Amino acid sequence: MTSVTIAIGSFLTLFGVIVTLQSDSSSITSLIPSMFGVIFLALGLLAKAKPDVAHHAMHGASVLALIGVLASVGSLVARGASGWALASQLVLIGACVVFLVLAIRSFRAARLARESAIST
């Protein structure tokens, strides 16, 4: 999951910068995907550098992904969006959902491996 976290963080960081430049936006909100990306990237690099805290870093990244999905969906429902803002929110939602699915699968596999190691 560390590599996935770093990849998604890098993607979101780059995507947010590209959207900001392409849309000629002067609003800080156009960088929201980049803000999420930088945090994902930091958590992924932390997990890679310090394997003893990787478990906690990946749980933190999962919480971040959940916040990304809920906040973006809430914003879309409450205010709507179009153009670059819509694309930005949909990409953030998609990246966070993909991360959550992969994280849940990884956490389940780790738990099952732990349980089978204990029972044998």
PDB file of C-alpha atoms in Angstrom:
ATOM      1  CA  MET A   1       0.000   0.000   0.000  1.00  0.00           C
ATOM      2  CA  THR A   2       2.954   2.313   0.479  1.00  0.00           C
ATOM      3  CA  SER A   3       3.644   2.447  -3.261  1.00  0.00           C
ATOM      4  CA  VAL A   4      -0.040   2.982  -4.037  1.00  0.00           C
ATOM      5  CA  THR A   5      -0.178   5.835  -1.529  1.00  0.00           C
ATOM      6  CA  ILE A   6       2.874   7.501  -3.063  1.00  0.00           C
ATOM      7  CA  ALA A   7       1.492   7.032  -6.591  1.00  0.00           C
ATOM      8  CA  ILE A   8      -1.924   8.479  -5.747  1.00  0.00           C
ATOM      9  CA  GLY A   9      -0.298  11.324  -3.838  1.00  0.00           C
ATOM     10  CA  SER A  10       1.951  12.158  -6.778  1.00  0.00           C
ATOM     11  CA  PHE A  11      -0.953  11.959  -9.221  1.00  0.00           C
ATOM     12  CA  LEU A  12      -3.238  14.217  -7.172  1.00  0.00           C
ATOM     13  CA  THR A  13      -0.455  16.729  -6.539  1.00  0.00           C
ATOM     14  CA  LEU A  14       0.352  16.991 -10.235  1.00  0.00           C
ATOM     15  CA  PHE A  15      -3.311  16.993 -11.260  1.00  0.00           C
ATOM     16  CA  GLY A  16      -4.150  19.888  -8.933  1.00  0.00           C
ATOM     17  CA  VAL A  17      -1.285  21.975 -10.299  1.00  0.00           C
ATOM     18  CA  ILE A  18      -2.279  21.228 -13.904  1.00  0.00           C
ATOM     19  CA  VAL A  19      -5.932  22.114 -13.252  1.00  0.00           C
ATOM     20  CA  THR A  20      -4.901  25.369 -11.591  1.00  0.00           C
ATOM     21  CA  LEU A  21      -2.668  26.336 -14.510  1.00  0.00           C
ATOM     22  CA  GLN A  22      -5.120  25.250 -17.221  1.00  0.00           C
ATOM     23  CA  SER A  23      -8.107  26.971 -15.657  1.00  0.00           C
ATOM     24  CA  ASP A  24      -6.211  30.192 -14.912  1.00  0.00           C
ATOM     25  CA  SER A  25      -7.809  30.014 -11.490  1.00  0.00           C
ATOM     26  CA  SER A  26      -6.707  32.454  -8.846  1.00  0.00           C
ATOM     27  CA  SER A  27      -8.666  30.554  -6.196  1.00  0.00           C
ATOM     28  CA  ILE A  28      -6.834  28.390  -3.702  1.00  0.00           C
ATOM     29  CA  THR A  29      -9.639  25.832  -3.975  1.00  0.00           C
ATOM     30  CA  SER A  30      -8.334  24.710  -7.358  1.00  0.00           C
ATOM     31  CA  LEU A  31      -5.348  23.295  -5.483  1.00  0.00           C
ATOM     32  CA  ILE A  32      -7.438  21.076  -3.194  1.00  0.00           C
ATOM     33  CA  PRO A  33      -6.447  17.883  -5.073  1.00  0.00           C
ATOM     34  CA  SER A  34      -2.800  18.929  -4.679  1.00  0.00           C
ATOM     35  CA  MET A  35      -3.288  19.478  -0.958  1.00  0.00           C
ATOM     36  CA  PHE A  36      -4.699  15.973  -0.605  1.00  0.00           C
ATOM     37  CA  GLY A  37      -1.905  14.685  -2.828  1.00  0.00           C
ATOM     38  CA  VAL A  38       0.836  16.216  -0.706  1.00  0.00           C
ATOM     39  CA  ILE A  39      -0.621  14.625   2.432  1.00  0.00           C
ATOM     40  CA  PHE A  40      -0.945  11.221   0.702  1.00  0.00           C
ATOM     41  CA  LEU A  41       2.626  11.578  -0.519  1.00  0.00           C
ATOM     42  CA  ALA A  42       3.909  12.480   2.955  1.00  0.00           C
ATOM     43  CA  LEU A  43       2.106   9.523   4.549  1.00  0.00           C
ATOM     44  CA  GLY A  44       3.399   7.153   1.876  1.00  0.00           C
ATOM     45  CA  LEU A  45       6.970   8.366   2.248  1.00  0.00           C
ATOM     46  CA  LEU A  46       6.694   8.156   6.041  1.00  0.00           C
ATOM     47  CA  ALA A  47       5.476   4.562   5.790  1.00  0.00           C
ATOM     48  CA  LYS A  48       8.314   3.703   3.425  1.00  0.00           C
ATOM     49  CA  ALA A  49      10.983   5.353   5.586  1.00  0.00           C
ATOM     50  CA  LYS A  50       9.713   4.009   8.913  1.00  0.00           C
ATOM     51  CA  PRO A  51       8.145   0.550   8.484  1.00  0.00           C
ATOM     52  CA  ASP A  52       7.303   0.431  12.203  1.00  0.00           C
ATOM     53  CA  VAL A  53       4.716   3.212  11.705  1.00  0.00           C
ATOM     54  CA  ALA A  54       3.532   2.098   8.252  1.00  0.00           C
ATOM     55  CA  HIS A  55       0.370   0.588   9.744  1.00  0.00           C
ATOM     56  CA  HIS A  56      -0.600   3.907  11.302  1.00  0.00           C
ATOM     57  CA  ALA A  57       0.362   5.927   8.223  1.00  0.00           C
ATOM     58  CA  MET A  58      -1.825   3.738   5.993  1.00  0.00           C
ATOM     59  CA  HIS A  59      -4.752   4.074   8.375  1.00  0.00           C
ATOM     60  CA  GLY A  60      -4.220   7.839   8.310  1.00  0.00           C
ATOM     61  CA  ALA A  61      -4.178   7.779   4.512  1.00  0.00           C
ATOM     62  CA  SER A  62      -7.425   5.793   4.554  1.00  0.00           C
ATOM     63  CA  VAL A  63      -9.071   8.393   6.780  1.00  0.00           C
ATOM     64  CA  LEU A  64      -7.801  11.096   4.425  1.00  0.00           C
ATOM     65  CA  ALA A  65      -9.314   9.232   1.459  1.00  0.00           C
ATOM     66  CA  LEU A  66     -12.645   8.932   3.256  1.00  0.00           C
ATOM     67  CA  ILE A  67     -12.597  12.661   4.024  1.00  0.00           C
ATOM     68  CA  GLY A  68     -11.780  13.346   0.363  1.00  0.00           C
ATOM     69  CA  VAL A  69     -14.773  11.332  -0.839  1.00  0.00           C
ATOM     70  CA  LEU A  70     -17.236  12.717   1.698  1.00  0.00           C
ATOM     71  CA  ALA A  71     -16.147  16.345   1.332  1.00  0.00           C
ATOM     72  CA  SER A  72     -16.149  16.264  -2.463  1.00  0.00           C
ATOM     73  CA  VAL A  73     -19.488  14.492  -2.745  1.00  0.00           C
ATOM     74  CA  GLY A  74     -20.959  16.863  -0.165  1.00  0.00           C
ATOM     75  CA  SER A  75     -19.685  19.862  -2.085  1.00  0.00           C
ATOM     76  CA  LEU A  76     -21.047  18.544  -5.376  1.00  0.00           C
ATOM     77  CA  VAL A  77     -24.462  17.906  -3.869  1.00  0.00           C
ATOM     78  CA  ALA A  78     -24.637  21.210  -1.987  1.00  0.00           C
ATOM     79  CA  ARG A  79     -23.205  23.596  -4.559  1.00  0.00           C
ATOM     80  CA  GLY A  80     -22.756  21.710  -7.789  1.00  0.00           C
ATOM     81  CA  ALA A  81     -19.852  22.314 -10.129  1.00  0.00           C
ATOM     82  CA  SER A  82     -18.999  22.602 -13.787  1.00  0.00           C
ATOM     83  CA  GLY A  83     -15.937  22.717 -15.979  1.00  0.00           C
ATOM     84  CA  TRP A  84     -12.586  22.316 -14.273  1.00  0.00           C
ATOM     85  CA  ALA A  85     -14.133  22.340 -10.796  1.00  0.00           C
ATOM     86  CA  LEU A  86     -16.331  19.372 -11.691  1.00  0.00           C
ATOM     87  CA  ALA A  87     -13.416  17.491 -13.251  1.00  0.00           C
ATOM     88  CA  SER A  88     -11.269  18.214 -10.225  1.00  0.00           C
ATOM     89  CA  GLN A  89     -13.883  16.955  -7.775  1.00  0.00           C
ATOM     90  CA  LEU A  90     -14.607  13.828  -9.812  1.00  0.00           C
ATOM     91  CA  VAL A  91     -10.911  12.961 -10.081  1.00  0.00           C
ATOM     92  CA  LEU A  92     -10.441  13.475  -6.337  1.00  0.00           C
ATOM     93  CA  ILE A  93     -13.471  11.285  -5.601  1.00  0.00           C
ATOM     94  CA  GLY A  94     -12.261   8.599  -8.005  1.00  0.00           C
ATOM     95  CA  ALA A  95      -8.708   8.529  -6.657  1.00  0.00           C
ATOM     96  CA  CYS A  96      -9.927   8.411  -3.057  1.00  0.00           C
ATOM     97  CA  VAL A  97     -12.455   5.632  -3.760  1.00  0.00           C
ATOM     98  CA  VAL A  98      -9.792   3.558  -5.525  1.00  0.00           C
ATOM     99  CA  PHE A  99      -7.451   4.088  -2.579  1.00  0.00           C
ATOM    100  CA  LEU A 100     -10.141   3.113  -0.058  1.00  0.00           C
ATOM    101  CA  VAL A 101     -10.996  -0.092  -1.922  1.00  0.00           C
ATOM    102  CA  LEU A 102      -7.337  -1.103  -2.166  1.00  0.00           C
ATOM    103  CA  ALA A 103      -6.693  -0.180   1.477  1.00  0.00           C
ATOM    104  CA  ILE A 104      -9.659  -2.183   2.749  1.00  0.00           C
ATOM    105  CA  ARG A 105      -8.535  -5.201   0.718  1.00  0.00           C
ATOM    106  CA  SER A 106      -5.006  -4.819   2.087  1.00  0.00           C
ATOM    107  CA  PHE A 107      -6.187  -4.466   5.692  1.00  0.00           C
ATOM    108  CA  ARG A 108      -8.413  -7.542   5.351  1.00  0.00           C
ATOM    109  CA  ALA A 109      -5.577  -9.591   3.843  1.00  0.00           C
ATOM    110  CA  ALA A 110      -3.235  -8.541   6.654  1.00  0.00           C
ATOM    111  CA  ARG A 111      -5.814  -9.450   9.288  1.00  0.00           C
ATOM    112  CA  LEU A 112      -6.460 -12.862   7.706  1.00  0.00           C
ATOM    113  CA  ALA A 113      -2.721 -13.533   7.496  1.00  0.00           C
ATOM    114  CA  ARG A 114      -2.316 -12.577  11.154  1.00  0.00           C
ATOM    115  CA  GLU A 115      -5.217 -14.820  12.190  1.00  0.00           C
ATOM    116  CA  SER A 116      -3.921 -17.794  10.227  1.00  0.00           C
ATOM    117  CA  ALA A 117      -0.439 -17.330  11.709  1.00  0.00           C
ATOM    118  CA  ILE A 118      -1.929 -17.352  15.206  1.00  0.00           C
ATOM    119  CA  SER A 119      -4.037 -20.473  14.610  1.00  0.00           C
ATOM    120  CA  THR A 120      -1.160 -22.552  13.228  1.00  0.00           C
TER     121      THR A 120
END
